[in-house]
Short mmCIF file of C-alpha atoms in Angstrom, two decimals:
data_model
loop_
_atom_site.label_atom_id
_atom_site.label_comp_id
_atom_site.label_asym_id
_atom_site.label_seq_id
_atom_site.Cartn_x
_atom_site.Cartn_y
_atom_site.Cartn_z
CA UNK S 65 16.12 8.19 4.82
CA UNK S 66 19.01 5.79 4.84
CA UNK S 67 20.30 3.84 1.91
CA UNK S 68 21.68 0.42 2.75
CA UNK S 69 24.52 -1.46 0.98
CA UNK S 70 21.93 -3.12 -1.33
CA UNK S 71 20.45 0.21 -2.36
CA UNK S 72 17.02 0.03 -0.86
CA UNK S 73 15.91 3.07 1.04
CA UNK S 74 14.86 2.63 4.65
CA UNK S 75 13.00 5.20 6.60
CA UNK S 76 14.79 5.34 10.04
CA UNK S 77 12.21 5.80 12.68
CA UNK S 78 12.66 7.59 16.02
CA UNK S 79 10.58 9.84 18.15
CA UNK S 80 13.58 12.13 18.53
CA UNK S 81 13.93 14.37 15.54
CA UNK S 82 17.22 15.36 14.24
CA UNK S 83 17.83 18.97 13.27
CA UNK S 84 19.73 18.41 9.97
CA UNK S 85 17.04 16.29 8.29
CA UNK S 86 16.61 19.04 5.77
CA UNK S 87 19.89 18.91 3.88
CA UNK S 88 17.95 19.06 0.59
CA UNK S 89 18.78 22.74 0.33
CA UNK S 90 22.29 22.34 -0.97
CA UNK S 91 21.90 19.05 -2.90
CA UNK S 92 23.60 18.72 -6.29
CA UNK S 93 21.98 18.18 -9.72
CA UNK S 94 22.93 14.50 -9.33
CA UNK S 95 21.20 14.23 -5.93
CA UNK S 96 18.09 15.73 -7.41
CA UNK S 97 18.15 13.23 -10.21
CA UNK S 98 18.65 10.25 -7.86
CA UNK S 99 15.85 11.51 -5.68
CA UNK S 100 13.49 11.95 -8.67
CA UNK S 101 14.32 8.41 -9.89
CA UNK S 102 13.55 6.92 -6.44
CA UNK S 103 10.35 8.90 -6.50
CA UNK S 104 9.37 7.45 -9.88
CA UNK S 105 10.28 3.97 -8.77
CA UNK S 106 8.06 4.29 -5.73
CA UNK S 107 5.07 5.55 -7.69
CA UNK S 108 1.77 3.65 -7.21
CA UNK S 109 0.30 2.37 -10.44
CA UNK S 110 -3.33 1.54 -10.60
CA UNK S 111 -4.65 -0.41 -13.64
CA UNK S 112 -8.34 -0.98 -14.59
CA UNK S 113 -9.28 -3.65 -16.98
CA UNK S 114 -10.41 -2.58 -20.29
CA UNK S 115 -14.07 -3.76 -19.79
CA UNK S 116 -14.48 -1.53 -16.84
CA UNK S 117 -12.92 1.50 -18.39
CA UNK S 118 -14.77 1.12 -21.64
CA UNK S 119 -18.27 0.03 -20.53
CA UNK S 120 -18.91 2.17 -17.49
CA UNK S 121 -19.33 5.91 -17.21
CA UNK S 122 -16.48 7.77 -15.61
CA UNK S 123 -16.06 7.90 -12.73
CA UNK S 124 -16.85 4.34 -11.98
CA UNK S 125 -20.23 3.97 -10.17
CA UNK S 126 -20.45 1.77 -7.22
CA UNK S 127 -22.44 1.67 -4.00
CA UNK S 128 -20.12 -0.27 -1.82
CA UNK S 129 -16.40 -0.38 -1.76
CA UNK S 130 -14.93 -3.14 0.56
CA UNK S 131 -11.31 -3.11 1.23
CA UNK S 132 -9.46 -6.03 2.95
CA UNK S 133 -6.10 -5.02 4.45
CA UNK S 134 -3.82 -7.88 5.57
CA UNK S 135 -3.79 -11.70 5.06
CA UNK S 136 -6.71 -12.48 7.39
CA UNK S 137 -8.99 -9.74 6.08
CA UNK S 138 -8.17 -10.52 2.50
CA UNK S 139 -8.45 -14.32 3.27
CA UNK S 140 -11.89 -13.72 4.88
CA UNK S 141 -13.15 -11.88 1.88
CA UNK S 142 -11.72 -14.56 -0.54
CA UNK S 143 -13.25 -17.46 1.33
CA UNK S 144 -16.56 -16.04 2.62
CA UNK S 145 -17.50 -13.59 -0.25
CA UNK S 146 -15.55 -13.98 -3.37
CA UNK S 147 -16.01 -17.79 -3.51
CA UNK S 148 -19.72 -17.46 -3.60
CA UNK S 149 -21.23 -15.86 -6.64
CA UNK S 150 -19.26 -14.91 -9.66
CA UNK S 151 -16.73 -12.29 -9.23
CA UNK S 152 -14.45 -10.87 -11.88
CA UNK S 153 -11.05 -9.30 -11.46
CA UNK S 154 -11.33 -5.71 -12.77
CA UNK S 155 -8.19 -4.07 -11.72
CA UNK S 156 -4.92 -4.02 -9.70
CA UNK S 157 -2.62 -1.61 -8.00
CA UNK S 158 1.13 -2.29 -8.10
CA UNK S 159 3.94 -0.58 -6.22
CA UNK S 160 7.58 -1.06 -5.24
CA UNK S 161 9.08 -0.21 -1.84
CA UNK S 162 11.80 -1.29 0.49
CA UNK S 163 9.81 -4.40 1.53
CA UNK S 164 8.99 -5.64 -2.00
CA UNK S 165 10.70 -8.90 -2.62
CA UNK S 166 13.24 -9.42 -5.48
CA UNK S 167 11.89 -7.61 -8.41
CA UNK S 168 13.07 -4.06 -8.88
CA UNK S 169 10.34 -3.53 -11.37
CA UNK S 170 7.85 -1.03 -10.10
CA UNK S 171 5.01 -2.27 -12.27
CA UNK S 172 5.79 -5.88 -11.67
CA UNK S 173 3.55 -8.15 -9.63
CA UNK S 174 0.22 -6.45 -8.61
CA UNK S 175 0.04 -5.89 -4.98
CA UNK S 176 -3.63 -5.17 -4.56
CA UNK S 177 -6.46 -6.60 -6.64
CA UNK S 178 -9.93 -5.26 -7.43
CA UNK S 179 -13.02 -7.52 -7.95
CA UNK S 180 -16.45 -6.72 -9.16
CA UNK S 181 -19.48 -8.95 -8.87
CA UNK S 182 -20.76 -10.07 -12.26
CA UNK S 183 -24.29 -10.13 -11.05
CA UNK S 184 -24.43 -6.97 -8.99
CA UNK S 185 -21.81 -4.67 -10.32
CA UNK S 186 -22.28 -2.02 -7.70
CA UNK S 187 -20.07 -3.68 -5.30
CA UNK S 188 -16.19 -3.41 -5.62
CA UNK S 189 -13.86 -5.45 -3.48
CA UNK S 190 -10.18 -4.81 -3.05
CA UNK S 191 -7.76 -7.21 -1.49
CA UNK S 192 -4.47 -5.76 -0.20
CA UNK S 193 -1.96 -8.06 1.39
CA UNK S 194 1.20 -6.09 0.52
CA UNK S 195 3.04 -3.44 2.55
CA UNK S 196 2.27 0.13 1.33
CA UNK S 197 4.91 2.53 2.59
CA UNK S 198 4.18 5.70 4.36
CA UNK S 199 4.92 7.90 1.38
CA UNK S 200 2.84 5.79 -0.96
CA UNK S 201 -0.40 5.67 1.20
CA UNK S 202 -1.70 9.15 0.18
CA UNK S 203 -1.05 8.39 -3.47
CA UNK S 204 -2.85 5.05 -3.23
CA UNK S 205 -6.06 6.51 -1.87
CA UNK S 206 -5.98 9.48 -4.26
CA UNK S 207 -5.52 7.17 -7.34
CA UNK S 208 -8.05 4.60 -6.33
CA UNK S 209 -10.71 6.95 -5.01
CA UNK S 210 -10.09 9.26 -8.04
CA UNK S 211 -11.49 6.46 -10.16
CA UNK S 212 -14.68 5.89 -8.21
CA UNK S 213 -17.87 8.07 -8.11
CA UNK S 214 -17.92 9.28 -4.55
CA UNK S 215 -21.66 10.27 -4.36
CA UNK S 216 -23.73 7.39 -2.99
CA UNK S 217 -20.65 5.44 -2.06
CA UNK S 218 -20.11 3.66 1.28
CA UNK S 219 -16.75 2.21 2.20
CA UNK S 220 -16.05 -0.71 4.45
CA UNK S 221 -12.47 -1.50 5.55
CA UNK S 222 -11.47 -4.77 7.25
CA UNK S 223 -7.94 -4.69 8.56
CA UNK S 224 -5.67 -6.97 10.52
CA UNK S 225 -3.69 -5.86 13.57
CA UNK S 226 -1.65 -7.32 16.36
CA UNK S 227 -3.14 -7.39 19.86
CA UNK S 228 0.24 -6.01 21.05
CA UNK S 229 -0.80 -2.65 19.43
CA UNK S 230 -3.94 -2.55 21.49
CA UNK S 231 -3.80 -0.41 24.66
CA UNK S 232 -6.32 -0.94 27.37
CA UNK S 233 -6.42 -0.36 31.17
CA UNK S 234 -7.48 -3.94 31.63
CA UNK S 235 -4.78 -6.49 31.16
CA UNK S 236 -5.10 -7.79 27.58
CA UNK S 237 -5.12 -11.38 28.82
CA UNK S 238 -8.59 -10.67 30.31
CA UNK S 239 -10.31 -10.15 26.99
CA UNK S 240 -10.88 -12.96 24.52
CA UNK S 241 -8.62 -12.61 21.54
CA UNK S 242 -9.18 -12.12 18.58
CA UNK S 243 -11.63 -9.19 18.83
CA UNK S 244 -13.02 -6.39 16.59
CA UNK S 245 -13.00 -2.63 17.24
CA UNK S 246 -14.51 -0.11 14.93
CA UNK S 247 -13.93 3.39 13.61
CA UNK S 248 -16.30 5.28 11.49
CA UNK S 249 -16.25 8.59 9.63
CA UNK S 250 -18.59 11.35 10.48
CA UNK S 251 -20.85 10.79 7.43
CA UNK S 252 -21.33 7.15 8.34
CA UNK S 253 -24.90 6.81 9.85
CA UNK S 254 -25.53 3.11 10.01
CA UNK S 255 -25.25 0.79 12.91
CA UNK S 256 -21.76 -0.41 13.84
CA UNK S 257 -21.67 -4.13 14.71
CA UNK S 258 -18.91 -4.19 17.31
CA UNK S 259 -17.59 -1.86 20.08
CA UNK S 260 -16.02 1.40 18.92
CA UNK S 261 -12.30 1.76 19.37
CA UNK S 262 -11.41 3.21 22.80
CA UNK S 263 -9.01 6.06 23.49
CA UNK S 264 -5.98 6.22 23.23
CA UNK S 265 -5.84 3.57 20.44
CA UNK S 266 -5.04 4.76 16.92
CA UNK S 267 -4.90 3.27 13.56
CA UNK S 268 -2.10 3.79 10.96
CA UNK S 269 -1.17 2.50 7.44
CA UNK S 270 -3.63 1.87 4.65
CA UNK S 271 -6.83 1.86 6.79
CA UNK S 272 -5.87 5.18 8.23
CA UNK S 273 -5.17 6.70 4.83
CA UNK S 274 -8.59 5.42 3.52
CA UNK S 275 -10.47 6.63 6.58
CA UNK S 276 -8.81 10.09 6.42
CA UNK S 277 -9.72 10.42 2.82
CA UNK S 278 -13.36 9.54 3.50
CA UNK S 279 -13.50 11.75 6.61
CA UNK S 280 -12.26 14.90 4.90
CA UNK S 281 -14.32 14.24 1.67
CA UNK S 282 -17.52 13.40 3.67
CA UNK S 283 -17.75 9.80 2.34
CA UNK S 284 -19.46 7.33 4.83
CA UNK S 285 -16.82 4.85 5.86
CA UNK S 286 -16.38 2.27 8.65
CA UNK S 287 -13.31 0.28 9.66
CA UNK S 288 -13.44 -3.01 11.45
CA UNK S 289 -10.02 -3.68 12.86
CA UNK S 290 -9.38 -7.22 14.07
CA UNK S 291 -6.81 -7.57 16.84
CA UNK S 292 -5.33 -11.00 16.83
CA UNK S 293 -2.46 -12.83 18.72
CA UNK S 294 -1.56 -15.13 15.82
CA UNK S 295 1.06 -13.73 13.44
CA UNK S 296 0.16 -15.91 10.42
CA UNK S 297 -3.26 -16.06 8.72
CA UNK S 298 -5.62 -18.39 10.59
CA UNK S 299 -9.26 -19.37 10.21
CA UNK S 300 -10.24 -18.33 13.79
CA UNK S 301 -9.14 -14.75 13.13
CA UNK S 302 -10.85 -14.75 9.79
CA UNK S 303 -14.17 -15.75 11.33
CA UNK S 304 -13.92 -12.81 13.58
CA UNK S 305 -14.77 -10.51 10.73
CA UNK S 306 -18.15 -12.18 10.29
CA UNK S 307 -20.23 -9.72 12.33
CA UNK S 308 -18.98 -6.97 10.16
CA UNK S 309 -20.78 -8.10 7.06
CA UNK S 310 -24.53 -8.03 7.89
CA UNK S 311 -24.72 -4.53 6.56
CA UNK S 312 -23.73 -5.82 3.18
CA UNK S 313 -25.87 -8.91 3.13
CA UNK S 314 -28.41 -7.26 0.87
CA UNK S 315 -25.82 -6.89 -1.80
CA UNK S 316 -23.24 -9.56 -1.11
CA UNK S 317 -24.06 -13.26 -0.21
CA UNK S 318 -21.95 -14.34 2.67
CA UNK S 319 -20.88 -17.91 2.21
CA UNK S 320 -21.65 -19.55 5.65
CA UNK S 321 -19.64 -22.79 4.71
CA UNK S 322 -16.74 -21.29 2.76
CA UNK S 323 -14.73 -23.16 0.25
CA UNK S 324 -12.27 -25.31 1.95
CA UNK S 325 -9.93 -25.08 -0.98
CA UNK S 326 -9.70 -21.26 -0.72
CA UNK S 327 -9.12 -21.43 3.09
CA UNK S 328 -6.38 -24.09 2.66
CA UNK S 329 -4.69 -21.90 0.11
CA UNK S 330 -4.75 -18.82 2.30
CA UNK S 331 -3.47 -20.59 5.41
CA UNK S 332 -0.93 -22.75 3.57
CA UNK S 333 0.92 -19.87 2.07
CA UNK S 334 2.35 -18.99 5.57
CA UNK S 335 2.84 -22.60 6.69
CA UNK S 336 5.37 -23.34 4.06
CA UNK S 337 7.60 -20.68 5.46
CA UNK S 338 8.74 -22.92 8.31
CA UNK S 339 10.23 -26.03 6.91
CA UNK S 340 12.96 -26.77 9.41
CA UNK S 341 11.38 -29.98 10.67
CA UNK S 342 9.36 -31.16 7.66
CA UNK U 157 -4.27 21.55 1.88
CA UNK U 158 -6.96 22.99 4.24
CA UNK U 159 -10.44 21.37 3.97
CA UNK U 160 -13.14 22.93 6.08
CA UNK U 161 -15.50 20.66 8.18
CA UNK U 162 -18.68 22.38 6.78
CA UNK U 163 -19.36 23.80 3.45
CA UNK U 164 -18.07 27.29 3.97
CA UNK U 165 -14.48 28.07 4.86
CA UNK U 166 -13.98 29.90 8.16
CA UNK U 167 -12.05 33.27 8.10
CA UNK U 168 -8.92 33.45 10.15
CA UNK U 169 -8.12 37.07 9.34
CA UNK U 170 -6.24 38.75 12.22
CA UNK U 171 -6.39 35.45 14.18
CA UNK U 172 -3.44 34.19 16.26
CA UNK U 173 -2.40 30.75 15.16
CA UNK U 174 -0.86 28.16 17.52
CA UNK U 175 0.85 25.09 16.10
CA UNK U 176 3.35 22.56 17.36
CA UNK U 177 6.61 21.35 15.68
CA UNK U 178 6.99 17.57 15.80
CA UNK U 179 10.05 17.67 18.03
CA UNK U 180 11.81 15.75 20.84
CA UNK U 181 9.34 14.36 23.34
CA UNK U 182 6.46 15.57 21.34
CA UNK U 183 6.26 18.49 23.76
CA UNK U 184 4.83 20.96 21.36
CA UNK U 185 1.95 18.60 20.36
CA UNK U 186 1.18 17.85 24.03
CA UNK U 187 1.08 21.61 24.87
CA UNK U 188 -1.19 22.16 21.83
CA UNK U 189 -3.41 19.41 23.11
CA UNK U 190 -3.80 21.21 26.45
CA UNK U 191 -4.80 24.48 24.71
CA UNK U 192 -7.53 22.67 22.54
CA UNK U 193 -8.79 20.62 25.43
CA UNK U 194 -8.89 23.48 28.03
CA UNK U 195 -10.59 26.00 25.79
CA UNK U 196 -13.03 23.34 24.33
CA UNK U 197 -12.12 24.48 20.88
CA UNK U 198 -14.38 23.13 18.02
CA UNK U 199 -12.78 21.47 15.03
CA UNK U 200 -13.24 23.63 11.96
CA UNK U 201 -11.23 21.79 9.37
CA UNK U 202 -8.46 19.41 8.31
CA UNK U 203 -4.95 19.94 7.14
CA UNK U 204 -5.11 17.21 4.54
CA UNK U 205 -1.58 16.62 3.27
CA UNK U 206 0.63 13.92 1.71
CA UNK U 207 3.47 15.13 3.76
CA UNK U 208 2.27 13.58 6.98
CA UNK U 209 2.09 9.84 7.95
CA UNK U 210 -1.65 8.87 7.89
CA UNK U 211 -3.25 8.19 11.25
CA UNK U 212 -6.73 8.14 12.63
CA UNK U 213 -8.35 7.56 15.98
CA UNK U 214 -11.38 8.58 17.96
CA UNK U 215 -11.96 12.08 19.36
CA UNK U 216 -8.83 12.71 21.57
CA UNK U 217 -10.66 15.33 23.64
CA UNK U 218 -13.81 13.19 24.39
CA UNK U 219 -15.49 14.08 27.62
CA UNK U 220 -18.47 11.72 27.46
CA UNK U 221 -19.42 8.49 25.61
CA UNK U 222 -21.54 10.56 23.20
CA UNK U 223 -18.72 12.53 21.73
CA UNK U 224 -16.10 9.83 22.02
CA UNK U 225 -16.70 8.22 18.57
CA UNK U 226 -15.89 11.11 16.28
CA UNK U 227 -13.17 10.44 13.94
CA UNK U 228 -9.93 12.42 14.23
CA UNK U 229 -7.14 12.78 11.59
CA UNK U 230 -3.47 13.47 11.61
CA UNK U 231 -3.72 17.22 11.25
CA UNK U 232 -6.74 19.25 12.32
CA UNK U 233 -7.59 22.91 12.82
CA UNK U 234 -9.49 24.15 15.82
CA UNK U 235 -10.90 27.66 16.18
CA UNK U 236 -12.46 29.97 18.64
CA UNK U 237 -13.59 33.20 16.83
CA UNK U 238 -14.31 34.96 20.21
CA UNK U 239 -10.70 34.78 21.15
CA UNK U 240 -9.51 35.25 17.54
CA UNK U 241 -7.60 32.12 18.07
CA UNK U 242 -6.96 29.15 15.71
CA UNK U 243 -4.93 26.01 16.54
CA UNK U 244 -3.39 23.53 14.09
CA UNK U 245 -2.72 20.25 15.81
CA UNK U 246 -0.34 17.82 14.17
CA UNK U 247 -0.54 14.19 15.36
CA UNK U 248 1.82 12.34 12.95
CA UNK U 249 5.53 12.64 11.90
CA UNK U 250 6.34 14.36 8.67
CA UNK U 251 7.47 12.01 5.91
CA UNK U 252 11.18 12.22 5.74
CA UNK U 253 11.44 13.30 2.08
CA UNK U 254 8.65 15.85 2.32
CA UNK U 255 9.96 18.29 5.00
CA UNK U 256 10.45 21.18 2.49
CA UNK U 257 7.01 20.60 0.83
CA UNK U 258 5.37 20.57 4.28
CA UNK U 259 6.87 23.84 5.21
CA UNK U 260 5.86 25.38 1.89
CA UNK U 261 2.21 24.33 2.38
CA UNK U 262 2.11 25.63 5.96
CA UNK U 263 3.76 28.94 5.01
CA UNK U 264 1.44 29.47 2.09
CA UNK U 265 -1.61 28.57 4.22
CA UNK U 266 -0.53 31.06 6.91
CA UNK U 267 -0.03 33.77 4.22
CA UNK U 268 -3.49 33.27 2.50
CA UNK U 269 -5.35 33.31 5.80
CA UNK U 270 -3.72 36.58 7.05
CA UNK U 271 -3.02 35.39 10.59
CA UNK U 272 -1.92 38.30 12.78
CA UNK U 273 0.72 36.14 14.45
CA UNK U 274 1.84 32.49 14.58
CA UNK U 275 3.20 30.69 17.54
CA UNK U 276 5.25 27.53 17.03
CA UNK U 277 5.53 25.35 20.21
CA UNK U 278 8.66 23.29 20.05
CA UNK U 279 11.41 21.57 21.98
CA UNK U 280 15.12 21.00 21.75
CA UNK U 281 17.50 18.24 22.99
CA UNK U 282 18.46 19.11 26.54
CA UNK U 283 21.86 17.32 26.22
CA UNK U 284 22.92 19.78 23.56
CA UNK U 285 22.82 22.81 25.91
CA UNK U 286 25.98 24.82 26.38
CA UNK U 287 27.18 26.13 29.75
CA UNK U 288 25.14 29.37 29.68
CA UNK U 289 21.94 27.52 28.83
CA UNK U 290 22.53 24.83 31.54
CA UNK U 291 22.52 27.47 34.20
CA UNK U 292 19.14 29.06 33.44
CA UNK U 293 15.50 28.37 32.79
CA UNK U 294 14.93 25.65 30.06
CA UNK U 295 12.45 27.89 28.25
CA UNK U 296 13.39 30.00 25.24
CA UNK U 297 11.81 32.06 22.59
CA UNK U 298 12.61 33.38 19.06
CA UNK U 299 10.89 36.10 17.12
CA UNK U 300 10.94 36.81 13.37
CA UNK U 301 11.73 40.44 12.43
CA UNK U 302 8.07 40.89 11.33
CA UNK U 303 6.83 40.03 14.83
CA UNK U 304 9.69 41.69 16.67
CA UNK U 305 8.48 45.09 15.41
CA UNK U 306 4.96 44.37 16.83
CA UNK U 307 5.55 42.64 20.12
CA UNK U 308 9.23 43.05 20.90
CA UNK U 309 8.69 45.43 23.81
CA UNK U 310 5.84 43.44 25.34
CA UNK U 311 8.11 40.51 25.76
CA UNK U 312 10.85 42.61 27.41
CA UNK U 313 8.48 43.05 30.43
CA UNK U 314 8.09 39.36 30.75
CA UNK U 315 11.83 38.91 31.19
CA UNK U 316 12.02 35.95 28.77
CA UNK U 317 15.25 34.56 27.45
CA UNK U 318 15.87 34.60 23.75
CA UNK U 319 17.29 31.35 22.27
CA UNK U 320 21.09 31.89 22.12
CA UNK U 321 23.06 31.42 19.03
CA UNK U 322 26.06 29.12 19.43
CA UNK U 323 29.52 29.06 17.76
CA UNK U 324 29.60 27.07 14.60
CA UNK U 325 33.11 25.97 15.49
CA UNK U 326 33.30 25.92 19.32
CA UNK U 327 36.81 26.26 20.79
CA UNK U 328 38.32 27.32 17.53
CA UNK U 329 36.56 30.45 16.48
CA UNK U 330 33.66 32.31 17.99
CA UNK U 331 33.17 34.63 15.06
CA UNK U 332 30.58 32.50 13.31
CA UNK U 333 27.43 32.15 15.35
CA UNK U 334 24.52 30.08 14.24
CA UNK U 335 21.00 29.06 15.46
CA UNK U 336 21.09 25.46 16.62
CA UNK U 337 17.92 23.65 17.57
CA UNK U 338 18.77 19.80 17.64
CA UNK U 339 15.64 17.64 17.92
CA UNK U 340 13.45 20.48 16.90
CA UNK U 341 12.22 18.93 13.61
CA UNK U 342 11.02 21.77 11.28
CA UNK U 343 11.50 24.49 13.91
CA UNK U 344 14.70 26.13 12.63
CA UNK U 345 13.86 25.86 8.95
CA UNK U 346 10.26 26.97 9.31
CA UNK U 347 11.58 29.95 11.35
CA UNK U 348 14.05 30.78 8.65
CA UNK U 349 11.30 30.53 6.10
CA UNK U 350 8.96 32.85 8.07
CA UNK U 351 11.91 35.35 8.46
CA UNK U 352 12.45 35.56 4.76
CA UNK U 353 8.72 35.61 3.91
CA UNK U 354 7.96 38.33 6.49
CA UNK U 355 5.58 36.27 8.55
CA UNK U 356 5.09 37.26 12.21
CA UNK U 357 6.21 34.04 13.95
CA UNK U 358 7.28 33.27 17.52
CA UNK U 359 8.94 30.04 18.46
CA UNK U 360 8.49 29.07 22.14
CA UNK U 361 10.64 26.10 23.09
CA UNK U 362 11.86 24.06 25.95
CA UNK U 363 14.93 21.97 26.43
CA UNK U 364 13.97 18.40 27.32
CA UNK U 365 14.88 14.72 26.90
CA UNK U 366 12.52 11.95 25.98
CA UNK U 367 10.58 10.11 28.64
CA UNK U 368 7.68 11.44 30.62
CA UNK U 369 7.27 14.75 28.85
CA UNK U 370 3.95 15.83 30.41
CA UNK U 371 5.69 18.14 32.90
CA UNK U 372 7.47 19.80 29.91
CA UNK U 373 4.24 20.40 28.15
CA UNK U 374 2.65 22.10 31.27
CA UNK U 375 5.78 24.21 31.61
CA UNK U 376 5.64 25.20 27.84
CA UNK U 377 1.98 25.91 27.87
CA UNK U 378 2.28 27.99 31.00
CA UNK U 379 5.03 29.93 29.29
CA UNK U 380 2.66 30.55 26.43
CA UNK U 381 -0.07 31.70 28.74
CA UNK U 382 2.22 34.25 30.44
CA UNK U 383 2.30 35.98 27.09
CA UNK U 384 -1.19 35.34 25.48
CA UNK U 385 -3.37 34.95 28.63
CA UNK U 386 -5.38 32.19 27.04
CA UNK U 387 -6.38 30.85 30.41
CA UNK U 388 -6.94 33.36 33.25
CA UNK U 389 -4.99 32.59 36.40
CA UNK U 390 -6.18 34.16 39.73
CA UNK U 391 -3.21 35.59 41.58
CA UNK U 392 -0.08 33.52 41.40
CA UNK U 393 -1.90 30.18 41.14
CA UNK U 394 -0.85 28.18 38.11
CA UNK U 395 -3.39 28.05 35.39
CA UNK U 396 -5.65 24.93 35.37
CA UNK U 397 -5.25 22.98 32.31
CA UNK U 398 -7.53 20.17 31.33
CA UNK U 399 -5.66 16.92 30.40
CA UNK U 400 -7.34 15.34 27.37
CA UNK U 401 -8.71 11.80 27.51
CA UNK U 402 -6.20 10.60 24.91
CA UNK U 403 -3.33 11.10 27.37
CA UNK U 404 -4.26 8.07 29.48
CA UNK U 405 -2.37 4.99 29.18
CA UNK U 406 0.63 6.91 27.73
CA UNK U 407 2.99 4.17 29.01
CA UNK U 408 0.95 1.19 27.74
CA UNK U 409 -1.72 -1.16 29.02
CA UNK U 410 -2.47 -2.29 32.61
CA UNK U 411 -0.49 -5.03 34.19
CA UNK U 412 -1.75 -8.61 34.02
CA UNK U 413 -2.58 -9.63 37.56
CA UNK U 414 -0.80 -12.99 37.10
CA UNK U 415 2.36 -11.09 37.25
CA UNK U 416 2.30 -10.66 41.05
#
């Protein structure tokens, strides 16, 4: 760990491992206190709305849990699923880390939002567009899955990735971008609607934490990872997720002509960043 | 925390445990891969811990399209009861603030399972060698007192070199000697923990730099094989290790033809 002038803690990354990383042995009382404060500040807070905590049995029963990680995955779910039918916000997860902007309040702006269909309450959707740090991933999954009844649960994760992270013997330029690759936990028995991820590709961050949790706890889970060459959210990448949803069509209505307003909102948030020539 | 694949937890009593340290060039992890892949070891459980960076991928040891889509996580345990052998493979870095917690959980897992001995495969920065170390083989070993009493004599026959202690203040005073394993990750501290806890642990390590570390992995696993005879080698021929399918494209994707 390295603290910068502004006080945020950055994890310095290298394949080479230094020997003296473990200097915690001889830390003073003040160091312990500072470390504890940082740990508290980086804690993941999950809040559920009072209706959901009051009305339903604990743990919360649901048959499908859909998680959209990244702007395109979350944008796809907002435009194609959440805009059709009536969905209500039922909870949020908030966290603070080195990439959080401005606010030093850990429980400030929520970073992930949970939605439940008003008609069919057995589907829970989570949209996550924020960065969850390495040390917060395990906690995030433990806290979120700790609230949900895992028996009879199926998990679907949609996640954005850059095509530069994808390794293949064929030159990448030969395959049409964007494209989907899937990973599934051992307990997942249904059909997968795109090619499986080839060796030696791996997945990290929140999708990896969710899939690891599902794998060890024998929860059926499938991940659709979309490799795109566009950095900002775009509608072509969002459309790529479409094949991933047939498995849910019995529970969720997929909006074939999504609300233009929602799409505009998702795409616009990144456009306004570049205002040099406008 | 160890979570078995099936419903019942396997017994590791009197087993030998092989595990890597996440260290320079990932040599220990590569060598562990070679052991699992060559012996076709089945997975028996997961080491599910908040101390490791989450990571998933498909079966790293896939041999056919049928077994290629099995999900694999950041730390898994493989076992062969016939050989009384268990292997803990670690595929992700340890989270910087959780080194101590990670060591604690590994040590307590080793203790509760009553392994007969533990072998830690590791590596150390080659550019930190002193003059004595430069002139000899790059392979070294270390034994905890608990293991020294059991196998100490056996290793004498192999003519192995023990990891040297170096002066804490070279050039000024040679009285204070210390163990120095730069680039070894948890190696030194885990060794110290095992010494104080009375765990029979051997550290096998190789001096290397980062780059193409596959040759180092073969050297380290051959070194291990000299001692434990995991793979039989007829005569003087080097043991035949099976490279896992996940080692392909270690240096990235293929080249676009438009480049030429």
